[in-house]
Each structure stands twice: as C-alpha cells, then as structure tokens.
PDB file of C-alpha atoms in Angstrom:
ATOM      1  CA  MET C   3      -9.853 -97.813 104.516  1.00 60.00           C
ATOM      2  CA  ARG C   4      -8.398 -94.656 104.802  1.00 62.00           C
ATOM      3  CA  ASP C   5      -6.172 -94.958 101.404  1.00 70.00           C
ATOM      4  CA  VAL C   6      -9.176 -95.612 100.160  1.00 69.00           C
ATOM      5  CA  ASP C   7     -11.253 -92.574 100.944  1.00 73.00           C
ATOM      6  CA  GLU C   8      -7.819 -90.690 100.292  1.00 78.00           C
ATOM      7  CA  GLU C   9      -7.410 -92.216  96.737  1.00 73.00           C
ATOM      8  CA  VAL C  10     -11.063 -91.873  96.118  1.00 72.00           C
ATOM      9  CA  ARG C  11     -10.926 -88.156  97.007  1.00 77.00           C
ATOM     10  CA  GLN C  12      -7.627 -87.480  94.514  1.00 79.00           C
ATOM     11  CA  ILE C  13      -9.523 -89.132  91.989  1.00 78.00           C
ATOM     12  CA  LYS C  14     -12.762 -86.647  92.536  1.00 76.00           C
ATOM     13  CA  LYS C  15     -10.135 -83.886  92.551  1.00 78.00           C
ATOM     14  CA  GLU C  16      -8.394 -84.813  89.241  1.00 76.00           C
ATOM     15  CA  ILE C  17     -12.185 -85.401  87.875  1.00 80.00           C
ATOM     16  CA  VAL C  18     -12.977 -81.815  88.753  1.00 78.00           C
ATOM     17  CA  GLU C  19      -9.347 -80.528  87.622  1.00 77.00           C
ATOM     18  CA  SER C  20     -10.054 -82.346  83.946  1.00 76.00           C
ATOM     19  CA  ARG C  21     -13.673 -80.916  83.855  1.00 76.00           C
ATOM     20  CA  GLY C  22     -12.260 -77.379  84.782  1.00 78.00           C
ATOM     21  CA  LEU C  23      -9.470 -78.269  81.785  1.00 76.00           C
ATOM     22  CA  ILE C  24     -11.809 -79.308  79.598  1.00 81.00           C
ATOM     23  CA  ILE C  25     -13.939 -76.015  80.037  1.00 83.00           C
ATOM     24  CA  LYS C  26     -11.289 -74.263  79.255  1.00 80.00           C
ATOM     25  CA  THR C  27     -10.035 -76.089  76.563  1.00 80.00           C
ATOM     26  CA  ASN C  28     -13.696 -75.846  75.108  1.00 78.00           C
ATOM     27  CA  ASN C  29     -13.600 -72.068  75.860  1.00 82.00           C
ATOM     28  CA  LEU C  30     -10.175 -71.579  73.911  1.00 77.00           C
ATOM     29  CA  VAL C  31     -11.417 -73.430  71.501  1.00 75.00           C
ATOM     30  CA  ASN C  32     -14.317 -71.633  70.716  1.00 80.00           C
ATOM     31  CA  ALA C  33     -12.278 -68.167  71.215  1.00 79.00           C
ATOM     32  CA  LEU C  34      -9.847 -69.760  68.921  1.00 77.00           C
ATOM     33  CA  GLY C  35     -12.748 -70.602  66.332  1.00 77.00           C
ATOM     34  CA  ALA C  36     -14.091 -67.006  66.599  1.00 80.00           C
ATOM     35  CA  ASP C  37     -10.624 -65.750  65.909  1.00 78.00           C
ATOM     36  CA  ILE C  38      -9.832 -68.195  62.904  1.00 81.00           C
ATOM     37  CA  LYS C  39     -13.380 -66.847  61.624  1.00 79.00           C
ATOM     38  CA  SER C  40     -12.416 -63.006  61.716  1.00 81.00           C
ATOM     39  CA  ILE C  41      -9.473 -63.679  60.442  1.00 83.00           C
ATOM     40  CA  ALA C  42     -11.160 -65.420  57.421  1.00 77.00           C
ATOM     41  CA  LYS C  43     -13.517 -62.754  56.905  1.00 79.00           C
ATOM     42  CA  ARG C  44     -10.724 -60.116  57.367  1.00 81.00           C
ATOM     43  CA  GLN C  45      -8.413 -61.908  54.666  1.00 78.00           C
ATOM     44  CA  ALA C  46     -11.675 -62.031  52.300  1.00 76.00           C
ATOM     45  CA  GLY C  47     -12.342 -58.395  52.757  1.00 76.00           C
ATOM     46  CA  TYR C  48      -8.565 -58.320  52.029  1.00 75.00           C
ATOM     47  CA  GLU C  49      -8.966 -60.232  48.951  1.00 74.00           C
ATOM     48  CA  ARG C  50     -11.778 -58.626  47.826  1.00 77.00           C
ATOM     49  CA  ARG C  51     -10.107 -55.338  48.440  1.00 77.00           C
ATOM     50  CA  LEU C  52      -6.988 -56.558  46.439  1.00 74.00           C
ATOM     51  CA  ASN C  53      -8.704 -57.586  43.794  1.00 72.00           C
ATOM     52  CA  TRP C  54     -10.789 -54.625  43.128  1.00 75.00           C
ATOM     53  CA  ASN C  55      -7.338 -52.897  43.407  1.00 75.00           C
ATOM     54  CA  SER C  56      -5.978 -54.754  40.986  1.00 71.00           C
ATOM     55  CA  GLY C  57      -8.556 -54.481  38.443  1.00 71.00           C
ATOM     56  CA  VAL C  58      -8.594 -50.729  38.950  1.00 74.00           C
ATOM     57  CA  ALA C  59      -4.944 -50.507  38.576  1.00 72.00           C
ATOM     58  CA  ILE C  60      -5.064 -52.865  35.479  1.00 80.00           C
ATOM     59  CA  ALA C  61      -7.974 -50.518  34.361  1.00 78.00           C
ATOM     60  CA  VAL C  62      -5.979 -47.218  34.732  1.00 76.00           C
ATOM     61  CA  ILE C  63      -2.451 -48.894  33.337  1.00 80.00           C
ATOM     62  CA  GLY C  64      -4.456 -50.142  30.309  1.00 77.00           C
ATOM     63  CA  VAL C  65      -6.210 -46.103  30.044  1.00 79.00           C
ATOM     64  CA  LEU C  66      -2.853 -44.692  30.390  1.00 76.00           C
ATOM     65  CA  SER C  67      -0.998 -47.317  27.577  1.00 76.00           C
ATOM     66  CA  PHE C  68      -3.940 -46.382  25.426  1.00 73.00           C
ATOM     67  CA  VAL C  69      -3.067 -42.796  25.636  1.00 77.00           C
ATOM     68  CA  GLY C  70       0.092 -43.130  25.647  1.00 76.00           C
ATOM     69  CA  LEU C  71       0.222 -45.009  22.510  1.00 74.00           C
ATOM     70  CA  LYS C  72      -2.607 -42.866  21.165  1.00 75.00           C
ATOM     71  CA  LEU C  73      -0.347 -39.722  22.038  1.00 79.00           C
ATOM     72  CA  TYR C  74       2.775 -41.588  20.254  1.00 79.00           C
ATOM     73  CA  PHE C  75       0.635 -42.220  17.498  1.00 71.00           C
ATOM     74  CA  ASP C  76      -0.472 -38.753  16.947  1.00 79.00           C
ATOM     75  CA  ALA C  77       3.325 -37.479  17.156  1.00 80.00           C
ATOM     76  CA  GLN C  78       4.092 -39.769  14.528  1.00 81.00           C
ATOM     77  CA  THR C  79       1.258 -39.312  12.496  1.00 81.00           C
ATOM     78  CA  GLY C  80       1.933 -35.248  12.458  1.00 80.00           C
ATOM     79  CA  ALA C  81       5.748 -35.866  12.163  1.00 81.00           C
ATOM     80  CA  MET C  82       5.110 -37.682   8.951  1.00 80.00           C
ATOM     81  CA  ARG C  83       2.247 -34.935   7.670  1.00 84.00           C
ATOM     82  CA  SER C  84       4.916 -32.263   8.532  1.00 83.00           C
ATOM     83  CA  ASP C  85       7.605 -34.298   6.636  1.00 81.00           C
ATOM     84  CA  ARG C  86       5.160 -34.712   3.644  1.00 82.00           C
ATOM     85  CA  LEU C  87       4.049 -31.409   3.358  1.00 83.00           C
ATOM     86  CA  ALA C  88       7.516 -30.218   3.873  1.00 85.00           C
ATOM     87  CA  ALA C  89       8.543 -32.733   0.925  1.00 80.00           C
ATOM     88  CA  GLU C  90       5.642 -31.553  -1.250  1.00 81.00           C
ATOM     89  CA  THR C  91       6.884 -27.925  -0.567  1.00 84.00           C
ATOM     90  CA  ALA C  92      10.345 -28.638  -1.637  1.00 83.00           C
ATOM     91  CA  ALA C  93       8.780 -30.177  -4.856  1.00 77.00           C
ATOM     92  CA  GLU C  94       6.857 -27.426  -5.310  1.00 80.00           C
ATOM     93  CA  GLU C  95       9.417 -25.121  -4.844  1.00 82.00           C
ATOM     94  CA  LEU C  96      11.932 -27.274  -7.491  1.00 76.00           C
ATOM     95  CA  ARG C  97       9.184 -27.164  -9.924  1.00 77.00           C
ATOM     96  CA  ASN C  98       8.990 -23.245  -9.912  1.00 80.00           C
ATOM     97  CA  ASP C  99      12.547 -23.477 -10.062  1.00 75.00           C
ATOM     98  CA  LEU C 100      12.661 -25.506 -13.139  1.00 68.00           C
ATOM     99  CA  GLY C 101       9.971 -23.665 -14.542  1.00 72.00           C
ATOM    100  CA  ASP C 102      11.832 -20.316 -13.929  1.00 72.00           C
ATOM    101  CA  GLU C 103      14.947 -21.612 -15.317  1.00 63.00           C
ATOM    102  CA  VAL C 104      13.159 -23.006 -18.495  1.00 61.00           C
ATOM    103  CA  ARG C 105      11.429 -19.586 -18.786  1.00 68.00           C
ATOM    104  CA  ARG C 106      14.615 -17.529 -18.262  1.00 62.00           C
ATOM    105  CA  ALA C 107      16.383 -19.957 -20.701  1.00 58.00           C
ATOM    106  CA  SER C 108      13.701 -19.435 -23.038  1.00 62.00           C
ATOM    107  CA  ASP C 109      13.499 -15.433 -22.589  1.00 61.00           C
ATOM    108  CA  ARG C 110      17.303 -15.770 -22.829  1.00 65.00           C
ATOM    109  CA  GLY C 111      16.966 -17.144 -26.310  1.00 71.00           C
ATOM    110  CA  THR C 112      14.431 -14.744 -27.275  1.00 78.00           C
ATOM    111  CA  ALA C 113      16.771 -11.885 -26.182  1.00 77.00           C
ATOM    112  CA  ALA C 114      20.110 -13.215 -28.080  1.00 84.00           C
ATOM    113  CA  ALA C 115      18.192 -13.447 -31.043  1.00 84.00           C
ATOM    114  CA  LYS C 116      16.921  -9.533 -30.625  1.00 84.00           C
ATOM    115  CA  ALA C 117      20.159  -8.158 -29.563  1.00 85.00           C
ATOM    116  CA  SER C 118      21.578  -9.942 -32.585  1.00 83.00           C
ATOM    117  CA  LYS C 119      19.101  -7.840 -34.851  1.00 89.00           C
ATOM    118  CA  TYR C 120      19.289  -4.633 -32.593  1.00 86.00           C
ATOM    119  CA  TYR C 121      22.903  -4.701 -32.944  1.00 82.00           C
ATOM    120  CA  ASP C 122      23.322  -5.029 -36.560  1.00 87.00           C
ATOM    121  CA  LEU C 123      21.035  -1.822 -36.449  1.00 88.00           C
ATOM    122  CA  ILE C 124      23.774  -0.558 -34.532  1.00 90.00           C
ATOM    123  CA  ARG C 125      26.139  -1.325 -37.088  1.00 91.00           C
ATOM    124  CA  ALA C 126      24.655  -0.182 -39.840  1.00 89.00           C
ATOM    125  CA  ARG C 127      24.430   3.205 -37.976  1.00 90.00           C
ATOM    126  CA  LYS C 128      20.571   3.368 -38.394  1.00 89.00           C
ATOM    127  CA  ARG C 129      20.188   5.961 -35.484  1.00 90.00           C
ATOM    128  CA  ARG C 130      16.005   6.520 -35.610  1.00 92.00           C
ATOM    129  CA  GLU C 131      15.542   2.490 -35.775  1.00 92.00           C
ATOM    130  CA  VAL C 132      17.868   2.009 -32.522  1.00 91.00           C
ATOM    131  CA  VAL C 133      16.756   4.901 -31.013  1.00 90.00           C
ATOM    132  CA  ARG C 134      12.713   3.610 -31.567  1.00 91.00           C
ATOM    133  CA  ASP C 135      13.289   0.089 -30.588  1.00 86.00           C
ATOM    134  CA  TYR C 136      15.269   0.768 -27.382  1.00 88.00           C
ATOM    135  CA  PRO C 137      12.563   0.776 -25.060  1.00 89.00           C
ATOM    136  CA  ALA C 138      11.478  -2.613 -26.196  1.00 87.00           C
ATOM    137  CA  MET C 139      14.983  -4.090 -26.433  1.00 86.00           C
ATOM    138  CA  ALA C 140      15.651  -2.585 -22.505  1.00 84.00           C
ATOM    139  CA  LYS C 141      12.864  -5.108 -21.354  1.00 86.00           C
ATOM    140  CA  GLU C 142      14.619  -8.080 -22.737  1.00 84.00           C
ATOM    141  CA  ALA C 143      16.793 -10.420 -20.799  1.00 81.00           C
ATOM    142  CA  LEU C 144      19.932  -9.100 -21.579  1.00 84.00           C
ATOM    143  CA  SER C 145      23.354  -9.263 -19.761  1.00 85.00           C
ATOM    144  CA  PRO C 146      24.464  -6.395 -18.011  1.00 89.00           C
ATOM    145  CA  ALA C 147      27.226  -5.923 -20.479  1.00 88.00           C
ATOM    146  CA  GLU C 148      24.934  -6.217 -23.601  1.00 88.00           C
ATOM    147  CA  ALA C 149      22.267  -3.823 -21.725  1.00 87.00           C
ATOM    148  CA  ALA C 150      25.412  -1.217 -20.945  1.00 92.00           C
ATOM    149  CA  VAL C 151      26.480  -1.227 -24.521  1.00 90.00           C
ATOM    150  CA  PHE C 152      22.755  -1.010 -25.973  1.00 86.00           C
ATOM    151  CA  ARG C 153      22.365   2.134 -23.383  1.00 92.00           C
ATOM    152  CA  ASP C 154      25.111   3.776 -24.738  1.00 92.00           C
ATOM    153  CA  PHE C 155      24.425   3.537 -27.879  1.00 91.00           C
ATOM    154  CA  GLU C 156      21.102   4.908 -27.679  1.00 90.00           C
ATOM    155  CA  GLN C 157      22.232   7.922 -25.597  1.00 91.00           C
ATOM    156  CA  GLN C 158      24.870   8.696 -28.577  1.00 92.00           C
ATOM    157  CA  PHE C 159      22.316   8.487 -31.268  1.00 92.00           C
ATOM    158  CA  ARG C 160      19.854  10.157 -29.362  1.00 92.00           C
ATOM    159  CA  GLN C 161      22.419  13.142 -29.575  1.00 94.00           C
ATOM    160  CA  ASP C 162      23.300  12.472 -32.938  1.00 93.00           C
ATOM    161  CA  LEU C 163      19.669  12.842 -34.234  1.00 94.00           C
ATOM    162  CA  SER C 164      19.259  15.806 -31.701  1.00 95.00           C
ATOM    163  CA  LEU C 165      22.130  17.559 -33.184  1.00 95.00           C
ATOM    164  CA  GLU C 166      21.161  16.958 -36.573  1.00 95.00           C
ATOM    165  CA  ALA C 167      17.574  18.204 -35.875  1.00 96.00           C
ATOM    166  CA  TYR C 168      19.286  21.467 -34.529  1.00 97.00           C
ATOM    167  CA  GLN C 169      21.549  22.153 -37.633  1.00 96.00           C
ATOM    168  CA  LYS C 170      18.566  21.371 -39.973  1.00 96.00           C
ATOM    169  CA  GLY C 171      16.397  23.827 -37.972  1.00 96.00           C
ATOM    170  CA  LEU C 172      19.329  26.151 -37.807  1.00 96.00           C
ATOM    171  CA  GLY C 173      19.090  26.280 -41.978  1.00 96.00           C
ATOM    172  CA  LEU C 174      15.369  26.647 -42.063  1.00 96.00           C
ATOM    173  CA  ALA C 175      15.705  29.164 -39.765  1.00 96.00           C
ATOM    174  CA  ASP C 176      18.311  31.159 -42.053  1.00 96.00           C
ATOM    175  CA  GLU C 177      15.519  30.666 -44.727  1.00 96.00           C
ATOM    176  CA  LYS C 178      13.749  32.303 -42.632  1.00 95.00           C
ATOM    177  CA  LYS C 179      10.795  28.831 -42.573  1.00 96.00           C
ATOM    178  CA  HIS C 180      10.772  29.582 -39.142  1.00 96.00           C
ATOM    179  CA  ALA C 181       7.563  27.350 -38.454  1.00 96.00           C
ATOM    180  CA  GLU C 182       9.241  24.261 -40.305  1.00 97.00           C
ATOM    181  CA  ALA C 183      12.230  25.435 -38.100  1.00 97.00           C
ATOM    182  CA  ILE C 184      10.007  25.004 -34.972  1.00 97.00           C
ATOM    183  CA  LYS C 185       9.212  21.280 -35.469  1.00 97.00           C
ATOM    184  CA  LEU C 186      13.087  20.547 -35.812  1.00 97.00           C
ATOM    185  CA  PHE C 187      13.739  22.646 -32.688  1.00 97.00           C
ATOM    186  CA  ASP C 188      10.930  20.539 -30.743  1.00 96.00           C
ATOM    187  CA  GLU C 189      12.527  17.277 -32.405  1.00 96.00           C
ATOM    188  CA  ALA C 190      16.000  18.202 -30.939  1.00 96.00           C
ATOM    189  CA  LEU C 191      14.820  19.117 -27.790  1.00 96.00           C
ATOM    190  CA  ASP C 192      12.752  15.942 -27.125  1.00 94.00           C
ATOM    191  CA  ARG C 193      16.022  13.684 -28.795  1.00 93.00           C
ATOM    192  CA  HIS C 194      18.193  14.678 -25.919  1.00 92.00           C
ATOM    193  CA  PRO C 195      16.838  17.035 -23.427  1.00 91.00           C
ATOM    194  CA  ASN C 196      19.831  17.009 -20.915  1.00 90.00           C
ATOM    195  CA  GLY C 197      22.555  17.315 -23.729  1.00 91.00           C
ATOM    196  CA  SER C 198      24.760  20.443 -23.881  1.00 92.00           C
ATOM    197  CA  HIS C 199      24.007  21.643 -27.112  1.00 94.00           C
ATOM    198  CA  ILE C 200      20.377  22.155 -25.605  1.00 96.00           C
ATOM    199  CA  PRO C 201      20.388  25.733 -24.119  1.00 96.00           C
ATOM    200  CA  ALA C 202      21.676  26.837 -27.930  1.00 97.00           C
ATOM    201  CA  VAL C 203      18.362  25.005 -29.176  1.00 97.00           C
ATOM    202  CA  LYS C 204      16.125  26.600 -26.633  1.00 97.00           C
ATOM    203  CA  GLN C 205      17.475  30.146 -27.594  1.00 97.00           C
ATOM    204  CA  SER C 206      17.140  29.282 -31.530  1.00 97.00           C
ATOM    205  CA  LEU C 207      13.706  28.382 -30.953  1.00 97.00           C
ATOM    206  CA  ALA C 208      12.723  30.998 -29.146  1.00 97.00           C
ATOM    207  CA  LEU C 209      14.002  33.325 -31.791  1.00 97.00           C
ATOM    208  CA  SER C 210      11.812  31.583 -34.101  1.00 97.00           C
ATOM    209  CA  LEU C 211       8.643  31.295 -32.106  1.00 97.00           C
ATOM    210  CA  ARG C 212       8.970  35.306 -31.493  1.00 96.00           C
ATOM    211  CA  ARG C 213       9.408  35.613 -35.511  1.00 96.00           C
ATOM    212  CA  GLU C 214       6.174  33.690 -35.766  1.00 96.00           C
ATOM    213  CA  LYS C 215       4.446  36.009 -33.319  1.00 96.00           C
ATOM    214  CA  ARG C 216       4.458  33.781 -30.520  1.00 96.00           C
ATOM    215  CA  SER C 217       6.534  35.863 -28.011  1.00 96.00           C
ATOM    216  CA  ALA C 218       4.450  34.509 -25.210  1.00 96.00           C
ATOM    217  CA  GLU C 219       5.989  30.843 -25.709  1.00 97.00           C
ATOM    218  CA  ALA C 220       9.056  32.329 -26.789  1.00 97.00           C
ATOM    219  CA  LEU C 221       9.601  34.032 -23.246  1.00 97.00           C
ATOM    220  CA  VAL C 222       9.099  30.563 -21.806  1.00 97.00           C
ATOM    221  CA  TYR C 223      12.170  29.253 -23.864  1.00 97.00           C
ATOM    222  CA  ALA C 224      14.526  32.609 -23.311  1.00 97.00           C
ATOM    223  CA  GLN C 225      14.100  32.683 -19.355  1.00 97.00           C
ATOM    224  CA  GLN C 226      15.402  29.068 -19.417  1.00 97.00           C
ATOM    225  CA  VAL C 227      18.489  30.178 -21.587  1.00 97.00           C
ATOM    226  CA  ALA C 228      19.046  33.104 -19.455  1.00 96.00           C
ATOM    227  CA  GLU C 229      19.011  31.341 -16.138  1.00 96.00           C
ATOM    228  CA  GLN C 230      20.612  28.182 -17.201  1.00 95.00           C
ATOM    229  CA  THR C 231      24.244  27.347 -16.168  1.00 94.00           C
ATOM    230  CA  THR C 232      25.406  24.878 -18.765  1.00 92.00           C
ATOM    231  CA  ASP C 233      26.402  27.715 -21.301  1.00 94.00           C
ATOM    232  CA  VAL C 234      26.798  30.924 -19.577  1.00 94.00           C
ATOM    233  CA  ALA C 235      27.987  32.455 -22.841  1.00 94.00           C
ATOM    234  CA  LEU C 236      24.529  32.713 -24.177  1.00 96.00           C
ATOM    235  CA  GLN C 237      23.197  33.936 -20.950  1.00 96.00           C
ATOM    236  CA  ALA C 238      23.579  37.426 -21.985  1.00 96.00           C
ATOM    237  CA  ASP C 239      21.417  36.484 -25.328  1.00 97.00           C
ATOM    238  CA  GLY C 240      18.426  34.833 -23.326  1.00 97.00           C
ATOM    239  CA  TRP C 241      18.407  38.051 -20.930  1.00 97.00           C
ATOM    240  CA  TRP C 242      17.886  40.262 -24.266  1.00 97.00           C
ATOM    241  CA  LEU C 243      15.331  38.329 -25.771  1.00 97.00           C
ATOM    242  CA  VAL C 244      13.768  37.962 -22.795  1.00 97.00           C
ATOM    243  CA  ALA C 245      13.167  41.577 -22.740  1.00 97.00           C
ATOM    244  CA  LEU C 246      12.135  41.557 -26.234  1.00 97.00           C
ATOM    245  CA  CYS C 247       9.603  38.851 -25.664  1.00 97.00           C
ATOM    246  CA  ALA C 248       8.454  40.811 -22.833  1.00 96.00           C
ATOM    247  CA  ARG C 249       8.023  43.892 -24.502  1.00 96.00           C
ATOM    248  CA  ASP C 250       6.158  42.354 -27.476  1.00 95.00           C
ATOM    249  CA  ILE C 251       3.568  41.129 -24.885  1.00 95.00           C
ATOM    250  CA  GLY C 252       2.989  44.229 -23.035  1.00 94.00           C
ATOM    251  CA  ASP C 253       5.044  43.075 -19.935  1.00 95.00           C
ATOM    252  CA  LEU C 254       7.227  45.653 -19.159  1.00 95.00           C
ATOM    253  CA  ASP C 255       8.290  45.319 -15.581  1.00 94.00           C
ATOM    254  CA  THR C 256       9.702  41.979 -16.595  1.00 95.00           C
ATOM    255  CA  ALA C 257      11.637  43.663 -19.772  1.00 96.00           C
ATOM    256  CA  ARG C 258      12.733  46.347 -17.637  1.00 96.00           C
ATOM    257  CA  ASP C 259      14.090  44.149 -15.218  1.00 96.00           C
ATOM    258  CA  ALA C 260      15.633  41.837 -17.550  1.00 96.00           C
ATOM    259  CA  LEU C 261      17.583  44.954 -19.358  1.00 96.00           C
ATOM    260  CA  LYS C 262      18.947  46.239 -15.800  1.00 96.00           C
ATOM    261  CA  LEU C 263      20.229  42.650 -15.245  1.00 96.00           C
ATOM    262  CA  LEU C 264      21.539  42.608 -18.462  1.00 96.00           C
ATOM    263  CA  ILE C 265      23.614  45.746 -18.254  1.00 96.00           C
ATOM    264  CA  LYS C 266      24.808  45.323 -14.782  1.00 96.00           C
ATOM    265  CA  LYS C 267      26.138  41.822 -15.602  1.00 95.00           C
ATOM    266  CA  TRP C 268      27.666  42.177 -18.837  1.00 95.00           C
ATOM    267  CA  PRO C 269      28.249  45.847 -18.705  1.00 94.00           C
ATOM    268  CA  ARG C 270      30.899  45.889 -21.658  1.00 92.00           C
ATOM    269  CA  SER C 271      29.202  43.556 -23.894  1.00 92.00           C
ATOM    270  CA  ALA C 272      27.787  44.718 -27.464  1.00 93.00           C
ATOM    271  CA  LEU C 273      24.225  43.405 -26.021  1.00 94.00           C
ATOM    272  CA  SER C 274      24.457  46.051 -23.388  1.00 94.00           C
ATOM    273  CA  ARG C 275      25.182  49.109 -25.735  1.00 94.00           C
ATOM    274  CA  ASP C 276      21.952  48.016 -27.413  1.00 94.00           C
ATOM    275  CA  ALA C 277      20.088  47.712 -24.143  1.00 95.00           C
ATOM    276  CA  ARG C 278      20.729  50.988 -22.390  1.00 96.00           C
ATOM    277  CA  PRO C 279      18.653  52.833 -25.082  1.00 95.00           C
ATOM    278  CA  LEU C 280      15.827  50.055 -25.412  1.00 95.00           C
ATOM    279  CA  LEU C 281      15.743  50.345 -21.421  1.00 95.00           C
ATOM    280  CA  ARG C 282      15.339  54.030 -21.716  1.00 95.00           C
ATOM    281  CA  GLU C 283      12.417  53.461 -24.121  1.00 95.00           C
ATOM    282  CA  VAL C 284      10.848  50.881 -22.307  1.00 94.00           C
ATOM    283  CA  THR C 285      11.071  53.122 -19.319  1.00 93.00           C
ATOM    284  CA  ARG C 286       9.226  55.558 -20.785  1.00 93.00           C
ATOM    285  CA  GLU C 287       6.445  53.432 -22.392  1.00 90.00           C
ATOM    286  CA  ALA C 288       5.769  52.310 -18.561  1.00 86.00           C
ATOM    287  CA  TYR C 289       5.287  55.672 -17.649  1.00 85.00           C
ATOM    288  CA  LEU C 290       3.475  56.129 -20.321  1.00 87.00           C
ATOM    289  CA  GLY C 291       1.198  53.617 -19.566  1.00 76.00           C
ATOM    290  CA  LYS C 292       0.663  54.254 -16.301  1.00 69.00           C
ATOM    291  CA  LYS C 293      -0.276  58.054 -16.825  1.00 63.00           C
ATOM    292  CA  ALA C 294      -2.606  56.465 -19.335  1.00 63.00           C
ATOM    293  CA  ALA C 295      -4.036  54.297 -17.200  1.00 56.00           C
ATOM    294  CA  ALA C 296      -4.108  56.718 -14.398  1.00 58.00           C
ATOM    295  CA  ALA C 297      -5.840  59.421 -16.726  1.00 56.00           C
ATOM    296  CA  ALA C 298      -8.652  57.049 -17.751  1.00 49.00           C
ATOM    297  CA  PRO C 299     -12.174  57.436 -15.927  1.00 47.00           C
ATOM    298  CA  VAL C 300     -12.926  55.232 -13.524  1.00 40.00           C
ATOM    299  CA  SER C 301     -16.444  53.458 -14.485  1.00 38.00           C
ATOM    300  CA  VAL C 302     -19.320  53.806 -11.753  1.00 31.00           C
ATOM    301  CA  PRO C 303     -20.765  49.990 -11.007  1.00 31.00           C
TER     302      PRO C 303
END
C-alpha cells in the first residue's frame, strides 16, 4: 500500500513536471514564432530595400551609360566634323592653288608673248617705244633674268634719249632758238633725271631761260648747278649764272653773295676776273637802292 502511494506521488510529480515542461515548451514555441515573424519582417524589409536599391542602381547605371554613350557619340561626331572641315579646307586650298597655278601659267604665257615683242623693239633699237612700253612690261610675270635685262635696257635707252634731246637742244640754243631748246632740255631732264650729264643740261636750260627773259626760273636751275657735286667743274659757272639771274630780278643780295663765293673759291679762274668788277657794280647798285629807299617819303596812314 505504501509502495502504491509512493508510486502515485511519483506519477503526480511527473505529471506536474511534464505540465511545467509543456508550458515552457509552449512559451519557447511562442517566442520562437515571434522571433521567426520578426525575422521574416526584417527579411521582407531587407528584400524590399535591396529591390529598391537594385532598381536605383540599375537606373543610375542606365543613365550613366546613356550619358557615356552620348559623350562618346558627341566626341565621335565632333571628330568627324573636324575631319570633314579639315578635308574641305584642304580641298579648297588645293582648288585655290590649282587656280593660282593655272592663272600663273596663263600669265606666264601672255608675258612670254609680250616679252618676245618687247625684245624685238630692243633689238630694233626703238628707244622711245622701249621706254614708253616699259612700265606696262614691268607689271608682267617676267622671270628675274628678263626683268633685269629689260630694266637695264630701259635705263640705257632713257639715258640715250636724254643725251639726244640735250644735244638737239644745244644745237637750237646755238641757233638762238631758245624757246625750242628749253623744251628739249626739259625732255632731257625728264628722260634721265639722275644722269651724269644732268648738271650740264640744267646749266644750258638756265641759260636759255634767261635768254627768254625768264630769269626767276633760270635762277632755280642755276642754284642747283652751283650746289651739285656730280660735275664740280660746272660749279663756278653755276654761281656766275646765279649772280646774273639774281641781278636780273633785283635780288642784289643773292647776286653779291654768289659773286663773293665765286671769287673766294675760284680766285684764279676767268670767271673770277669778270666777277670782281661785276661785284663792285652790284654793290654800288645795292647801295644806291638802299639810299633811294631811305630818301623816299614815308606815306602817313
């Protein structure tokens, strides 16, 4: 009987312990369910965020890819445009060069024909035609050698024509045809103004102008002859003519200065012997002129 009671107590104890264990197990199961639900919620949130981030990442990658493609396309388009412009520029330059070359060839052909005709004038010694046509010929597309030859011939013919006009002028001056001589002397000056014979031309021109009662004009050329250094042998004649022309127009001071210079610089020349009495005469005229001017009554305003 005692054993049965003991066994019943033991069974009750086990029943109580089993019930407590069941309660604990149930609590653990409930807690585990809550944890599983929480984990499921967090997993769902994580998956949503992951999906959202993935979408954003895909969108960003898409945008960046589009921008990159756009930049690459623009760069390629710009490079192609630059290449096209460079090619068009090169083609235009080639067309211009070709046109220039064609024009040069045409000009050269025209110049060659004109040069041949011009050279015929030179060989025929047609000096006036050579001098007349030279300015137009110099503008043609000549070779350096042709240009140099034509320039030399033109200068030589100018000098020849100038000397020819000068010689003819001297002949007319000897015949006392000074008006006609003046035209030829002017032509000689125009033909070759820098020739070595030009001082003599100006001297002869001044003499003819003085003979034509144009002493003021003659004085200009006489002074140029007196002051030039190309032909120093004519300087004394120039100062003598300066004195004569200045006296003609009443410029006695200039005449006196010219005579003094002539006597001082060329004291032994024949002109100096003539200059001394003329200087005394000019000095007397200047003195009398000043005396007359001083004696003249002063008009009262």
